[in-house]
Structure formats: structure tokens, C-alpha cells
PDB file of C-alpha atoms and ligand atoms in Angstrom:
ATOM      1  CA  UNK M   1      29.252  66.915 166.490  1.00  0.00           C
ATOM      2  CA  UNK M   2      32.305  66.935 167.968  1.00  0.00           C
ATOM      3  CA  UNK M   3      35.537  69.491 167.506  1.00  0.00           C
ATOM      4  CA  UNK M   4      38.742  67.516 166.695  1.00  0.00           C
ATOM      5  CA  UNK M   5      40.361  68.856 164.062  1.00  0.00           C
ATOM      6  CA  UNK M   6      42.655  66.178 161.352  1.00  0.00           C
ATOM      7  CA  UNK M   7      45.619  68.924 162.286  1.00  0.00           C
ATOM      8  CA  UNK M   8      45.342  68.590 166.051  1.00  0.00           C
ATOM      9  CA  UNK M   9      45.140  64.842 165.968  1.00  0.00           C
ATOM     10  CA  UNK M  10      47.891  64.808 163.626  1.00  0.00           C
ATOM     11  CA  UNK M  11      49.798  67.072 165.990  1.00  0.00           C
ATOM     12  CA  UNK M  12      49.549  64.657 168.809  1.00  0.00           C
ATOM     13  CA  UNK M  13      49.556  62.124 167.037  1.00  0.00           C
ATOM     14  CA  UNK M  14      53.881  61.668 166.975  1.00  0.00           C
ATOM     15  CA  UNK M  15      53.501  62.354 170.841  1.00  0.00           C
ATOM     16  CA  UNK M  16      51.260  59.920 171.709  1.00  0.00           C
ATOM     17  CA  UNK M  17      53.079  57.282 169.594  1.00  0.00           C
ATOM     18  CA  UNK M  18      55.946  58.144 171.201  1.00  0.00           C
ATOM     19  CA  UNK M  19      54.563  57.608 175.012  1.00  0.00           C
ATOM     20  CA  UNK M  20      52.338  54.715 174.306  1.00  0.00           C
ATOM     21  CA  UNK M  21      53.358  51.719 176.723  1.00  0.00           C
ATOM     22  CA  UNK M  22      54.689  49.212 173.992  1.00  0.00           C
ATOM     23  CA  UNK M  23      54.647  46.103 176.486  1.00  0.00           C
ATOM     24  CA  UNK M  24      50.518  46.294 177.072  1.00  0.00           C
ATOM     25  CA  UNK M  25      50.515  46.541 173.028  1.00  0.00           C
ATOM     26  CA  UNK M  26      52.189  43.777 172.597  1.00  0.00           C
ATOM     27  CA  UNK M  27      50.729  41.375 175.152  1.00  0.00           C
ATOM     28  CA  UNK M  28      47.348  42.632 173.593  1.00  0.00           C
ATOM     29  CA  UNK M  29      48.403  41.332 170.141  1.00  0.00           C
ATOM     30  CA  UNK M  30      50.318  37.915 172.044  1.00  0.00           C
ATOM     31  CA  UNK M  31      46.726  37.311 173.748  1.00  0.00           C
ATOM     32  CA  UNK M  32      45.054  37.433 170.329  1.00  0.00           C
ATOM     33  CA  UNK M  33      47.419  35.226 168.831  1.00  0.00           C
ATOM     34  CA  UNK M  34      48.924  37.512 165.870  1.00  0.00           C
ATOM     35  CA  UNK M  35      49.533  35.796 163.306  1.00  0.00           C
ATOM     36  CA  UNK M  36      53.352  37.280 161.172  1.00  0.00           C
ATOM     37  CA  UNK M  37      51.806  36.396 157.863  1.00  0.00           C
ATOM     38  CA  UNK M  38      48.241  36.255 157.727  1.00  0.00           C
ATOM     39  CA  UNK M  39      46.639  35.446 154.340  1.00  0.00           C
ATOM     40  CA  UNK M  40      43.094  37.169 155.637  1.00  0.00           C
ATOM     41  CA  UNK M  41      41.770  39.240 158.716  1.00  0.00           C
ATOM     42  CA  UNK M  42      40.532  36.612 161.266  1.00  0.00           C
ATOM     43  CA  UNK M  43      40.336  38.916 164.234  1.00  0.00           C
ATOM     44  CA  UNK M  44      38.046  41.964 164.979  1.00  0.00           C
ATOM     45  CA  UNK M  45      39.216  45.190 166.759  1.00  0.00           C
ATOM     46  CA  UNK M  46      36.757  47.509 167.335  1.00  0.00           C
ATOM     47  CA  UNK M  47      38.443  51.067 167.965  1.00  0.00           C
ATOM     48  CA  UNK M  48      35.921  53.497 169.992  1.00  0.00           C
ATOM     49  CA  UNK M  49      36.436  57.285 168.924  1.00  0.00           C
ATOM     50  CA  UNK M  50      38.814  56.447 166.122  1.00  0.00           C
ATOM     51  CA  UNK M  51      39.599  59.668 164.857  1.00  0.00           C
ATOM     52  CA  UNK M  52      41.114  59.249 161.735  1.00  0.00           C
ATOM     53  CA  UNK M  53      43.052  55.989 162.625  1.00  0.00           C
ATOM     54  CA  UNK M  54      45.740  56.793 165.303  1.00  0.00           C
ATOM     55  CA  UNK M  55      45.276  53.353 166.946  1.00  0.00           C
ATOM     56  CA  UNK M  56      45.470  51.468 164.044  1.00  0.00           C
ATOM     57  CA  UNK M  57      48.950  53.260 162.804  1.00  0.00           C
ATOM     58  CA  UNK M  58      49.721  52.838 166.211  1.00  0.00           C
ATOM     59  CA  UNK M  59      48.919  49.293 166.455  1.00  0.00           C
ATOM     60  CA  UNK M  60      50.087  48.038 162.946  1.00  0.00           C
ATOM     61  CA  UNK M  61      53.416  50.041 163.145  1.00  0.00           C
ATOM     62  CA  UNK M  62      53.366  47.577 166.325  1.00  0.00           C
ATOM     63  CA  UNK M  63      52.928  44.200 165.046  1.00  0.00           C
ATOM     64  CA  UNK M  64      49.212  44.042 164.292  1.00  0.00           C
ATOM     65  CA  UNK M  65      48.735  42.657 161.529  1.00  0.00           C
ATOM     66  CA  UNK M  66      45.551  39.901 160.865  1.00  0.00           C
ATOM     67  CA  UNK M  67      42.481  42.573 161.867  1.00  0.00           C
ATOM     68  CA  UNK M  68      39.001  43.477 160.421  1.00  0.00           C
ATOM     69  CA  UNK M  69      39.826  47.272 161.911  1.00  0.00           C
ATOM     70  CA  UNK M  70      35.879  48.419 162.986  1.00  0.00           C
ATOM     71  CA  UNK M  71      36.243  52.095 163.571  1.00  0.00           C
ATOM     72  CA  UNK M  72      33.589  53.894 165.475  1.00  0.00           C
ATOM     73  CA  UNK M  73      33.360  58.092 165.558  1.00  0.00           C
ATOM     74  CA  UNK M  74      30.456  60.601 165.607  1.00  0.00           C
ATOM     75  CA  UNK M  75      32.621  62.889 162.608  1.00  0.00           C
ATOM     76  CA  UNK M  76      32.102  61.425 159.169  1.00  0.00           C
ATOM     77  CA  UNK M  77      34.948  63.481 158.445  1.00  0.00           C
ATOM     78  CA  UNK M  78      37.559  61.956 160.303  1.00  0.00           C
ATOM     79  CA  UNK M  79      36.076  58.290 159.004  1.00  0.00           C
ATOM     80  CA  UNK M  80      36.807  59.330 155.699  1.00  0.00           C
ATOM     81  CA  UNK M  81      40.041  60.366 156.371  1.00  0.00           C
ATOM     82  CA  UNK M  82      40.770  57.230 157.841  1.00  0.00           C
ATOM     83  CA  UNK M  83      39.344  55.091 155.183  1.00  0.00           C
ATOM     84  CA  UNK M  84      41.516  57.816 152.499  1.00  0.00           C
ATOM     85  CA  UNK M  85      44.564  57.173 154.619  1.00  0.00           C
ATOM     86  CA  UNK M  86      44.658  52.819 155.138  1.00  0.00           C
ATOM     87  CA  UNK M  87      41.478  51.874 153.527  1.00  0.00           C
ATOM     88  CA  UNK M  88      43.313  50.354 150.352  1.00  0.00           C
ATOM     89  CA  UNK M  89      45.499  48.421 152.537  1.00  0.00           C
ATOM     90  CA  UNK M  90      43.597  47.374 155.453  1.00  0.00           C
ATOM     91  CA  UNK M  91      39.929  45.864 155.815  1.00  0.00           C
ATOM     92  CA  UNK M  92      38.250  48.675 157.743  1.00  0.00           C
ATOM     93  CA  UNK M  93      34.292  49.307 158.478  1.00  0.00           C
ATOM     94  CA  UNK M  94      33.786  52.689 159.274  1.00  0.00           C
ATOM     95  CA  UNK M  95      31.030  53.314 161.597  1.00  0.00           C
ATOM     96  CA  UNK M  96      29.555  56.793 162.120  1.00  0.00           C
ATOM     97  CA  UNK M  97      27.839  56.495 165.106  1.00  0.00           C
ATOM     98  CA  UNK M  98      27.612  58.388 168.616  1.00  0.00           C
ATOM     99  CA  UNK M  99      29.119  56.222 171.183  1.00  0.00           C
ATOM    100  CA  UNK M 100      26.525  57.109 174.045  1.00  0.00           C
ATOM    101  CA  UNK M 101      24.356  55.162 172.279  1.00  0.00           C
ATOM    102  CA  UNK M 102      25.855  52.120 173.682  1.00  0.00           C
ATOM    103  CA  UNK M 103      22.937  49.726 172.917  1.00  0.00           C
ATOM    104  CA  UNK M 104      24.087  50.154 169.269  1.00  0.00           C
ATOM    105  CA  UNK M 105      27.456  49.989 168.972  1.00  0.00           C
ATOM    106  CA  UNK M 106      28.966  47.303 166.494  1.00  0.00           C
ATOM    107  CA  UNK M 107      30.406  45.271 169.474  1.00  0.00           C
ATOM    108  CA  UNK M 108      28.953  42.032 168.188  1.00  0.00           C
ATOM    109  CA  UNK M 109      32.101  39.224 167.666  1.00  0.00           C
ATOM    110  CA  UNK M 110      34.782  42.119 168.720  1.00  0.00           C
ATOM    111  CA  UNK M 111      38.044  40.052 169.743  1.00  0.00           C
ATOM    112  CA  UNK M 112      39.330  43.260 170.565  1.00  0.00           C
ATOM    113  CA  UNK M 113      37.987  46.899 171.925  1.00  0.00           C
ATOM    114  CA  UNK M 114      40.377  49.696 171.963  1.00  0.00           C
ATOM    115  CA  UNK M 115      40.440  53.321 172.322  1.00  0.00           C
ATOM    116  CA  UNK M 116      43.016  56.144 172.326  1.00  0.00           C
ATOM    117  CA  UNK M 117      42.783  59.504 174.046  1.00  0.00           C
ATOM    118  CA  UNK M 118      38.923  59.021 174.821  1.00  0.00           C
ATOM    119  CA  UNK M 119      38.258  57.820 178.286  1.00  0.00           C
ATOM    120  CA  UNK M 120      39.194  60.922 179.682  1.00  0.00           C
ATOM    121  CA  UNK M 121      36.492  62.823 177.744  1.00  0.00           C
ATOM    122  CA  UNK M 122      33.971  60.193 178.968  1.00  0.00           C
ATOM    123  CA  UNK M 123      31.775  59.460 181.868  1.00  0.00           C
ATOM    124  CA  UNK M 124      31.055  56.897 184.846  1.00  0.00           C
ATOM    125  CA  UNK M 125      27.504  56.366 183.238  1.00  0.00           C
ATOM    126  CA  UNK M 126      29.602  55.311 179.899  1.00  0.00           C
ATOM    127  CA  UNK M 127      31.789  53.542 180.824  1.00  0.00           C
ATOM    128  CA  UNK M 128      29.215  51.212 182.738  1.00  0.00           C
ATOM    129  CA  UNK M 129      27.010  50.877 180.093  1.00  0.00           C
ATOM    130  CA  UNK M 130      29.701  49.855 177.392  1.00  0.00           C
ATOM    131  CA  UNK M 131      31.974  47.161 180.105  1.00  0.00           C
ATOM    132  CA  UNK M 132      27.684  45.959 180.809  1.00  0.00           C
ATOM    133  CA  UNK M 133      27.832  45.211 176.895  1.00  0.00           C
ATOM    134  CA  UNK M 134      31.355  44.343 176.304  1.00  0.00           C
ATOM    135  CA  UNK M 135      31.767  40.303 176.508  1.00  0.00           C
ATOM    136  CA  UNK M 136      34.287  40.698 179.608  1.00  0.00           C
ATOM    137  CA  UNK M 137      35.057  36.071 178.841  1.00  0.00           C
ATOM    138  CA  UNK M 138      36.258  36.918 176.055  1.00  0.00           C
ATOM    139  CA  UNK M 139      36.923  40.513 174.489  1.00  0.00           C
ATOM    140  CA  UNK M 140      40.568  41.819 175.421  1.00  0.00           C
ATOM    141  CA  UNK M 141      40.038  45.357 176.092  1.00  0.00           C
ATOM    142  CA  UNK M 142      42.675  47.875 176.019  1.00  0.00           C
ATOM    143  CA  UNK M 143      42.874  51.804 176.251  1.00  0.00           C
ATOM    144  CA  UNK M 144      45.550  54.500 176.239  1.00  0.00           C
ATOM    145  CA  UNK M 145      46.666  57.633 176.444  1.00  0.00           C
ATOM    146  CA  UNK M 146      44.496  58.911 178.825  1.00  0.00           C
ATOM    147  CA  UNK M 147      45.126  61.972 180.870  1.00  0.00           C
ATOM    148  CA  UNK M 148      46.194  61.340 184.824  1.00  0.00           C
ATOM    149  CA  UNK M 149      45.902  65.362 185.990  1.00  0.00           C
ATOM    150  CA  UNK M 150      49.685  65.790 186.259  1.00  0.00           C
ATOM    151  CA  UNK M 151      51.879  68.382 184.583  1.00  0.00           C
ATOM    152  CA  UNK M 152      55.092  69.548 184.997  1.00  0.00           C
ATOM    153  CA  UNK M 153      56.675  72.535 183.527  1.00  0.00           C
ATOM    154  CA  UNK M 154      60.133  73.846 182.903  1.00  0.00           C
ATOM    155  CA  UNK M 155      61.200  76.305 183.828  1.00  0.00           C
ATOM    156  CA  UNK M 156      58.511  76.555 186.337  1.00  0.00           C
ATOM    157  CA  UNK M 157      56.408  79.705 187.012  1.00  0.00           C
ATOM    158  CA  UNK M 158      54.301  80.515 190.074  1.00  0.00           C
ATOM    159  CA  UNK M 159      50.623  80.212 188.370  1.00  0.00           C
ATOM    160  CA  UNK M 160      51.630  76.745 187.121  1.00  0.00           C
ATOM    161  CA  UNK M 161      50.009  75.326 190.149  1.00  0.00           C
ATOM    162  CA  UNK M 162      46.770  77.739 189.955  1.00  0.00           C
ATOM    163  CA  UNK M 163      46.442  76.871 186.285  1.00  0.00           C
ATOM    164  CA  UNK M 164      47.003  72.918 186.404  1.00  0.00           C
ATOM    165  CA  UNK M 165      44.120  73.038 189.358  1.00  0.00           C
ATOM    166  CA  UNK M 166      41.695  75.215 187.414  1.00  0.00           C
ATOM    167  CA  UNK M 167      42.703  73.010 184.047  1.00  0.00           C
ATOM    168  CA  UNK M 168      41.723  69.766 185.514  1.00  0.00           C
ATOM    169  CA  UNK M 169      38.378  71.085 187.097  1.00  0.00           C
ATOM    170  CA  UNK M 170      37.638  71.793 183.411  1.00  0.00           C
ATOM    171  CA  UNK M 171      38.932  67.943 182.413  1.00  0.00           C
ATOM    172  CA  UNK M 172      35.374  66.834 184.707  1.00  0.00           C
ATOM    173  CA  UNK M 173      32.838  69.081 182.049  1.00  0.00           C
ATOM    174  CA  UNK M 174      30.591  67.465 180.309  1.00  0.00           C
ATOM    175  CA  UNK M 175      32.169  66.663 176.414  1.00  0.00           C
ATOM    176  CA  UNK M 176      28.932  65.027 175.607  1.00  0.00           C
ATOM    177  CA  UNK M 177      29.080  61.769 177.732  1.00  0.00           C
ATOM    178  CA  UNK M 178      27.869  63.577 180.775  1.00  0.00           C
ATOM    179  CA  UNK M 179      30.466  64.731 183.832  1.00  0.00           C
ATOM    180  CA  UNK M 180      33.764  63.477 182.242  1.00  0.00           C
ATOM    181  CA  UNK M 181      35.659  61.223 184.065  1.00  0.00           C
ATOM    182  CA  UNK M 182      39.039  63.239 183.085  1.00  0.00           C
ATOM    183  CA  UNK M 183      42.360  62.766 185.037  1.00  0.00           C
ATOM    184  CA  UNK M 184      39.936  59.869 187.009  1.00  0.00           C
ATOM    185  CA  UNK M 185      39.663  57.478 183.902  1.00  0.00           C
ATOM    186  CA  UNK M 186      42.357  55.489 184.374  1.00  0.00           C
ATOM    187  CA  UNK M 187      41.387  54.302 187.795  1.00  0.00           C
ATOM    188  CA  UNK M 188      37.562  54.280 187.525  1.00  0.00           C
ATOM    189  CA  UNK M 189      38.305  51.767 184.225  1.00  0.00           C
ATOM    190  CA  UNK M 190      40.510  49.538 186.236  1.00  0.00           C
ATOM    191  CA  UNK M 191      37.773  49.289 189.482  1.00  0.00           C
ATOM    192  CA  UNK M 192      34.973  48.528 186.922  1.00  0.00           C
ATOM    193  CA  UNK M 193      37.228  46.166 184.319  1.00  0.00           C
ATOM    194  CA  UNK M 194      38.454  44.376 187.511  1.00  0.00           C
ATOM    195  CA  UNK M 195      34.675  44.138 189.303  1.00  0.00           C
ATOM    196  CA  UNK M 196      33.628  42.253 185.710  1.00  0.00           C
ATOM    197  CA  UNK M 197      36.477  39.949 186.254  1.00  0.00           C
ATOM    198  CA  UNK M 198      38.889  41.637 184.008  1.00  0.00           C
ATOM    199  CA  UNK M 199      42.913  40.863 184.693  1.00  0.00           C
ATOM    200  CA  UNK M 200      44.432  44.950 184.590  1.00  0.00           C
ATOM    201  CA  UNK M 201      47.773  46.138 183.858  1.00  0.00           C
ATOM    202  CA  UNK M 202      48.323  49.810 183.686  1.00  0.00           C
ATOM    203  CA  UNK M 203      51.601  51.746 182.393  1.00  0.00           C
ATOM    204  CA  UNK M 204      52.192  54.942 182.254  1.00  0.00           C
ATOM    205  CA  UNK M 205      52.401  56.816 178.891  1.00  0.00           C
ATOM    206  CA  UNK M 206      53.115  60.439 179.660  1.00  0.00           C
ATOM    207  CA  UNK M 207      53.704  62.651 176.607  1.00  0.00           C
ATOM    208  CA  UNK M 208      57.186  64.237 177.015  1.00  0.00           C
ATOM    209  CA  UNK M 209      57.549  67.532 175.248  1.00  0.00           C
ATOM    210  CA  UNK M 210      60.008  69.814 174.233  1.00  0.00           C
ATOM    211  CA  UNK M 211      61.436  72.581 171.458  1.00  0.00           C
ATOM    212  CA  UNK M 212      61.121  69.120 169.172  1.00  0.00           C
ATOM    213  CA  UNK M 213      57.213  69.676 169.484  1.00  0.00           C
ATOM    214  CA  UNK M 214      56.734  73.254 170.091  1.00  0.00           C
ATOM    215  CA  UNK M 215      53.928  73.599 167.815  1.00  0.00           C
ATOM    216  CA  UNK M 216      52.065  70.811 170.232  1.00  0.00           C
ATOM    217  CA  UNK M 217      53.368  72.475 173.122  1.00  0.00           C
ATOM    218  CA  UNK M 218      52.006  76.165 172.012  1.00  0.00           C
ATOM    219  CA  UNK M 219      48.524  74.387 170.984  1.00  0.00           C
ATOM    220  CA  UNK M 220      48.749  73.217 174.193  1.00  0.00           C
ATOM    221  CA  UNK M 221      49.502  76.545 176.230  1.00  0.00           C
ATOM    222  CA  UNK M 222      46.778  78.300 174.100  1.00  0.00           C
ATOM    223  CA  UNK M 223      44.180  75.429 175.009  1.00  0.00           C
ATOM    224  CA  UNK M 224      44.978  75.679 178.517  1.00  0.00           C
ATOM    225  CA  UNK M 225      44.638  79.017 178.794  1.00  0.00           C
ATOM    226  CA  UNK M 226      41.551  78.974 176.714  1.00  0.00           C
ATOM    227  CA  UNK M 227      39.759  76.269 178.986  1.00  0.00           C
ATOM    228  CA  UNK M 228      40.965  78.282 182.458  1.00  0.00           C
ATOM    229  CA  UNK M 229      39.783  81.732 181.273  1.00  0.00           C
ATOM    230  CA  UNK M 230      36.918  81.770 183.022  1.00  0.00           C
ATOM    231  CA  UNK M 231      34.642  79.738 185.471  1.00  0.00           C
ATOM    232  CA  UNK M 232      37.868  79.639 187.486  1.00  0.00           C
ATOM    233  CA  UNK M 233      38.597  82.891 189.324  1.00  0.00           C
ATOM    234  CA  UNK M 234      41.923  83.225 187.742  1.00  0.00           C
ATOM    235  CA  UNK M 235      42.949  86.880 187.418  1.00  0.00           C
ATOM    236  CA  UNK M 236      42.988  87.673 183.423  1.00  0.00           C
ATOM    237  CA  UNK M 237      46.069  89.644 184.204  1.00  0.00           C
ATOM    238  CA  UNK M 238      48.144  87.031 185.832  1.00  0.00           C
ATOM    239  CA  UNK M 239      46.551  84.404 183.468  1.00  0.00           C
ATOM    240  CA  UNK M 240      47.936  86.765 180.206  1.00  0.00           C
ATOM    241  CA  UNK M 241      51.438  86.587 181.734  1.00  0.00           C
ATOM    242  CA  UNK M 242      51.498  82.823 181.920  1.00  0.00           C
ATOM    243  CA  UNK M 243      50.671  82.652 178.958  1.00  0.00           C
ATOM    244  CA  UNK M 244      53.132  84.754 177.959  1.00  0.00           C
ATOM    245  CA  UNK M 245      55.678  83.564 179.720  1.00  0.00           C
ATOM    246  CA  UNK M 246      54.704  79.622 178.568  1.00  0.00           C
ATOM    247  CA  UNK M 247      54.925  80.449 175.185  1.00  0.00           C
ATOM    248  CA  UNK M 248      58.177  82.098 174.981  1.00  0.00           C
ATOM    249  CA  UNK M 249      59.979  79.075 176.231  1.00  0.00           C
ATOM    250  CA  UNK M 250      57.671  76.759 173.974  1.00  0.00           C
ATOM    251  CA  UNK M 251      61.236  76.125 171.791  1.00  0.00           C
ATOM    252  CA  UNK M 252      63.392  75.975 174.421  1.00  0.00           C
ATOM    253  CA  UNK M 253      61.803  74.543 177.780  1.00  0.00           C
ATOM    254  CA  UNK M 254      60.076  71.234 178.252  1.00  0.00           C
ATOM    255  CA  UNK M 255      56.702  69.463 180.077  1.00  0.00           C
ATOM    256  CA  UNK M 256      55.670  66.737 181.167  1.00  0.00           C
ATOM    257  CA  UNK M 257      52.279  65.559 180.892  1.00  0.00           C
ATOM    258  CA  UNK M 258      50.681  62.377 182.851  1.00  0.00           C
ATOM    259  CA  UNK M 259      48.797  59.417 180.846  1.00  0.00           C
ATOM    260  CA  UNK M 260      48.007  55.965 181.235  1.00  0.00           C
ATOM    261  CA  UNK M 261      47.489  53.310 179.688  1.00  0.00           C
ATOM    262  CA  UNK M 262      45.421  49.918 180.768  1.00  0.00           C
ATOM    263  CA  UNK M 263      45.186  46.858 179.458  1.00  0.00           C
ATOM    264  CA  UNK M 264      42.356  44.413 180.454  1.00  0.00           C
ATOM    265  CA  UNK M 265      42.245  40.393 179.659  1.00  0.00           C
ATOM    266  CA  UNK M 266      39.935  38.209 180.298  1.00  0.00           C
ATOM    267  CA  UNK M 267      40.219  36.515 183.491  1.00  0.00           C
ATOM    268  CA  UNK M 268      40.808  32.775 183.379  1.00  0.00           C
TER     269      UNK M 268
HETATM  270  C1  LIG K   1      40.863  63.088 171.440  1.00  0.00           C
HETATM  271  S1  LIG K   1      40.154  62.454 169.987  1.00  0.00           S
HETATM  272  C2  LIG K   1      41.066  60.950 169.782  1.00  0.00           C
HETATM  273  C3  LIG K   1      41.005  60.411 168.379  1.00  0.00           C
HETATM  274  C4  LIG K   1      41.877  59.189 168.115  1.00  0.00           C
HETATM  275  N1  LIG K   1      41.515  58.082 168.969  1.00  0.00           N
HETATM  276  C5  LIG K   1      43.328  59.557 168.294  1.00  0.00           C
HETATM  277  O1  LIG K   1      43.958  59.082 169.250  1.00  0.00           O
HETATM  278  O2  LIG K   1      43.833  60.338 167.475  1.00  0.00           O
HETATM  279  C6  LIG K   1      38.566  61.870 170.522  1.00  0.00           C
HETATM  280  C7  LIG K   1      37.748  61.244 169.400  1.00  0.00           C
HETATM  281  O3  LIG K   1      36.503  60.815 169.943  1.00  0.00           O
HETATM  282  C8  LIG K   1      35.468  61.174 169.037  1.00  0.00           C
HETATM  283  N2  LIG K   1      34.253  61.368 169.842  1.00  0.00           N
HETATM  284  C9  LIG K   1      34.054  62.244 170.851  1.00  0.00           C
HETATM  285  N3  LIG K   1      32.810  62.122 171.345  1.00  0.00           N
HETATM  286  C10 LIG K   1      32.209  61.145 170.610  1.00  0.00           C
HETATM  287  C11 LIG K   1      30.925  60.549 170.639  1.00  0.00           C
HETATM  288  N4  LIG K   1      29.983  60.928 171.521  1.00  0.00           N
HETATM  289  N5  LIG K   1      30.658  59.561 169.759  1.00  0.00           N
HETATM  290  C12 LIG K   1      31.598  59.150 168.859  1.00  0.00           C
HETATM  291  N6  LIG K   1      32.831  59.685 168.794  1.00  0.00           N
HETATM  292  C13 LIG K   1      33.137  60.660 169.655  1.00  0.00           C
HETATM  293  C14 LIG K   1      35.954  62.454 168.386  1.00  0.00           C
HETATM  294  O4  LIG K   1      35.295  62.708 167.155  1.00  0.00           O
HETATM  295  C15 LIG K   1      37.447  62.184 168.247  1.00  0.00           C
HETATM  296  O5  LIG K   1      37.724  61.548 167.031  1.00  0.00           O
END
């Protein structure tokens, strides 16, 4: 099972709105051929660790309008929450299902597969197997938001560096895909999309944070420090005062954090 909470997807959620690359969005939906006023869903997007429906607010707030939404996620609770939230407006098949299991995903007819905030949590062996399944002549692929290693604080402090290091060593554990890809996704996708004759464009969608989202920015801090704790050789001491120091300018300082989006079509 995995551990997102509806609270902490709903806390990023704003954030990662806010960075996503509009352009790729919309010359996803221009490839599909949107139509302004459809009269019934005539396209299929399947959305690969859906949460409870990020990408499609995300996508619909964007344009998207004529889509059979097909979301996929291991927690039945965030399905439901996603079918409470849009499931009396839009036509949406839930689809509780792990995602390793490639073989069986619902990718059968998909004009469209998407995915926020997931390829960072997933391996090499993954993404193989699901761009070996995906129809690459014809299924527009697009993903975003995932994380590129970078982060900038301010004001700085010195363990910034130490802590950013140990942080992305933790990005590459295992979250149930095998070795995650972490801040790698973005350019392992584009080698692999490109190789199976995929046209790529990549923007970056960095999350830019300050006193506006302190409560994201503490969850972050806390999370950080959580994941660097141990494993890492950081000193608990010096680790404590980062902390410390981090949180007390959650409301007034600011951060930077690197993601990417990419947006594959099929090649002519
Ligand atoms: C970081 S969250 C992103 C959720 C959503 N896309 C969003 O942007 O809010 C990752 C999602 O992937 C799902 N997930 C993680 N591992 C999974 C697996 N093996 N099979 C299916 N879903 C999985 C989680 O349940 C969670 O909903």
C-alpha cells in the first residue's frame, strides 16, 4: 500500500498547478484534437498514479474537456476520493491496481497516458516495461512534475549542501518499483521515449515556494529531515539545527525546487 495522504496531495497540489509547464499541456490537448464543446467523451486518458485526481483538475482547469478520464492507483482510498470529488461531472473508471504489474494495466485504446509527480518514485525496469506496452504510433504520452535533484534555499545555511546530497541519495530507494529513478526521471524518460521513436519536449516546472505556502514548505523541511536522519552520516546535532533554522524562516524565506516536465508525441 502506499503512504500519500489526501492532505499532502492537497498541499501540493496549488504548487504543482502553479509550476506545471502550460505550453506541453496545451500542445498535448492540440495533438488530440480537443474538441470546445463536446457532446460525449471520444478520447481516453489514462492517468498512472492518479491520486485523487490532480491531473485531471489540472488538465480540465486547462482546456481538457472531451475525455473518458481512466485513473490508475494502488490506494482505493484516493480512487474514491477522486470519483467523490469529479465523478458526477466527468466519465471516470477508477482502476485499483499496482502499476508494476505492467502486463495489466488498462492501456488498451489509451489516446493519452499521463502521470503527475510519479516518475521520480519509479524505476528503469518500469519505465521499460510500460513505454514496451505503450502504443509509441499512436498514444501521446506526457508526464510532469517530476523532481530534477535541485534546491535552493533562502537565506542559505551551510548544511544546505550536505542535506540536498544526502536527500537525493534517498530520492534512488526503492518506493516499490525497485531503485527509483528520482532526480534521473526526467532524462532516462526522454532517452527511452526518444529510442521508441517518440518526438520530446521538456520544460521545466519547478515549484516556487514561499511564506504563501509555509505549511508545504514546513512539510517539506520535516520530510527532508526525516528521509536524511540516518543512512547518511549526517551529525544529528547539526541536522537538528537545520532544521531549526529551516523552519523558522518557513513564513518568511523562500525555495526553489527543480521539476520537469516532458511531453512525448508520436513521431511522424
Ligand atoms: C506523489 S503521489 C502523486 C499523486 C497524483 N498524481 C498527484 O499529482 O497528486 C504518487 C501516487 O502514486 C501512487 N502509487 C505509488 N506507487 C504505486 C504503485 N505501485 N501502483 C499504483 N499506484 C502507486 C500513490 O498511491 C500516489 O497516489
Amino acid at each position: 500500500m502506499s503512504s500519500f495522504s489526501i492532505e499532502w496531495l492537497d498541499l501540493r497540489e496549488p504548487a504543482d498547478f502553479t509550476a506545471r509547464d502550460k505550453n506541453l499541456v496545451q500542445i498535448a490537448l492540440d495533438s488530440l484534437g480537443q474538441k470546445k464543446d463536446p457532446i460525449s467523451p471520444d478520447r481516453i486518458l489514462v492517468d498512472l498514479g492518479s491520486g485523487t485526481g490532480s491531473t485531471v483538475r489540472a488538465l480540465t482547469k486547462l482546456g481538457a474537456s472531451n475525455f473518458v478520464w481512466r485513473l490508475v492507483d494502488l490506494d482505493g482510498k484516493l480512487l474514491d476520493e477522486a470519483l467523490k470529488r469529479h465523478g458526477k461531472q466527468l466519465l471516470i473508471e477508477d482502476y485499483q491496481a499496482d502499476l508494476t504489474v505492467v502486463n495489466e494495466l488498462p492501456l488498451t485504446g489509451a489516446n493519452i497516458v499521463t502521470a503527475s509527480a510519479l516518475f521520480d518514485l519509479a524505476s528503469t525496469d518500469f519505465c521499460d516495461a510500460l513505454i514496451a506496452r505503450i502504443d509509441t504510433r499512436k498514444t501521446v504520452f506526457y508526464t510532469a512534475l517530476n523532481y530534477d535533484g535541485t534546491t535552493q534555499w533562502s537565506p542559505a545555511h551551510p548544511l544546505d549542501e550536505t542535506v540536498l546530497e544526502a536527500f537525493n541519495m534517498d530520492q534512488l530507494r526503492d518506493k516499490g518499483f525497485g531503485p527509483a529513478l528520482g532526480p534521473n526521471a526526467t532524462d532516462y524518460l526522454k532517452m527511452k521515449l526518444e529510442n521508441a521513436g517518440y518526438q520530446i519536449q521538456v520544460a521545466p516546472s519547478p515549484w516556487q515556494l514561499s511564506g504563501e505556502q509555509q505549511s508545504l514548505v514546513e512539510n517539506l523541511i520535516e520530510g527532508i529531515a526525516k528521509a536524511v536522519a540516518e543512512n547518511y552520516g549526517i551529525d544529528s546535532n547539526a541536522l537538528r539545527e537545520w532544521k531549526t533554522y529551516r523552519l523558522q524562516h518557513a513564513a518568511t524565506g523562500s525555495c526553489v525546487i527543480g521539476h520537469w516536465d516532458l511531453l512525448a508525441l508520436p513521431g511522424e
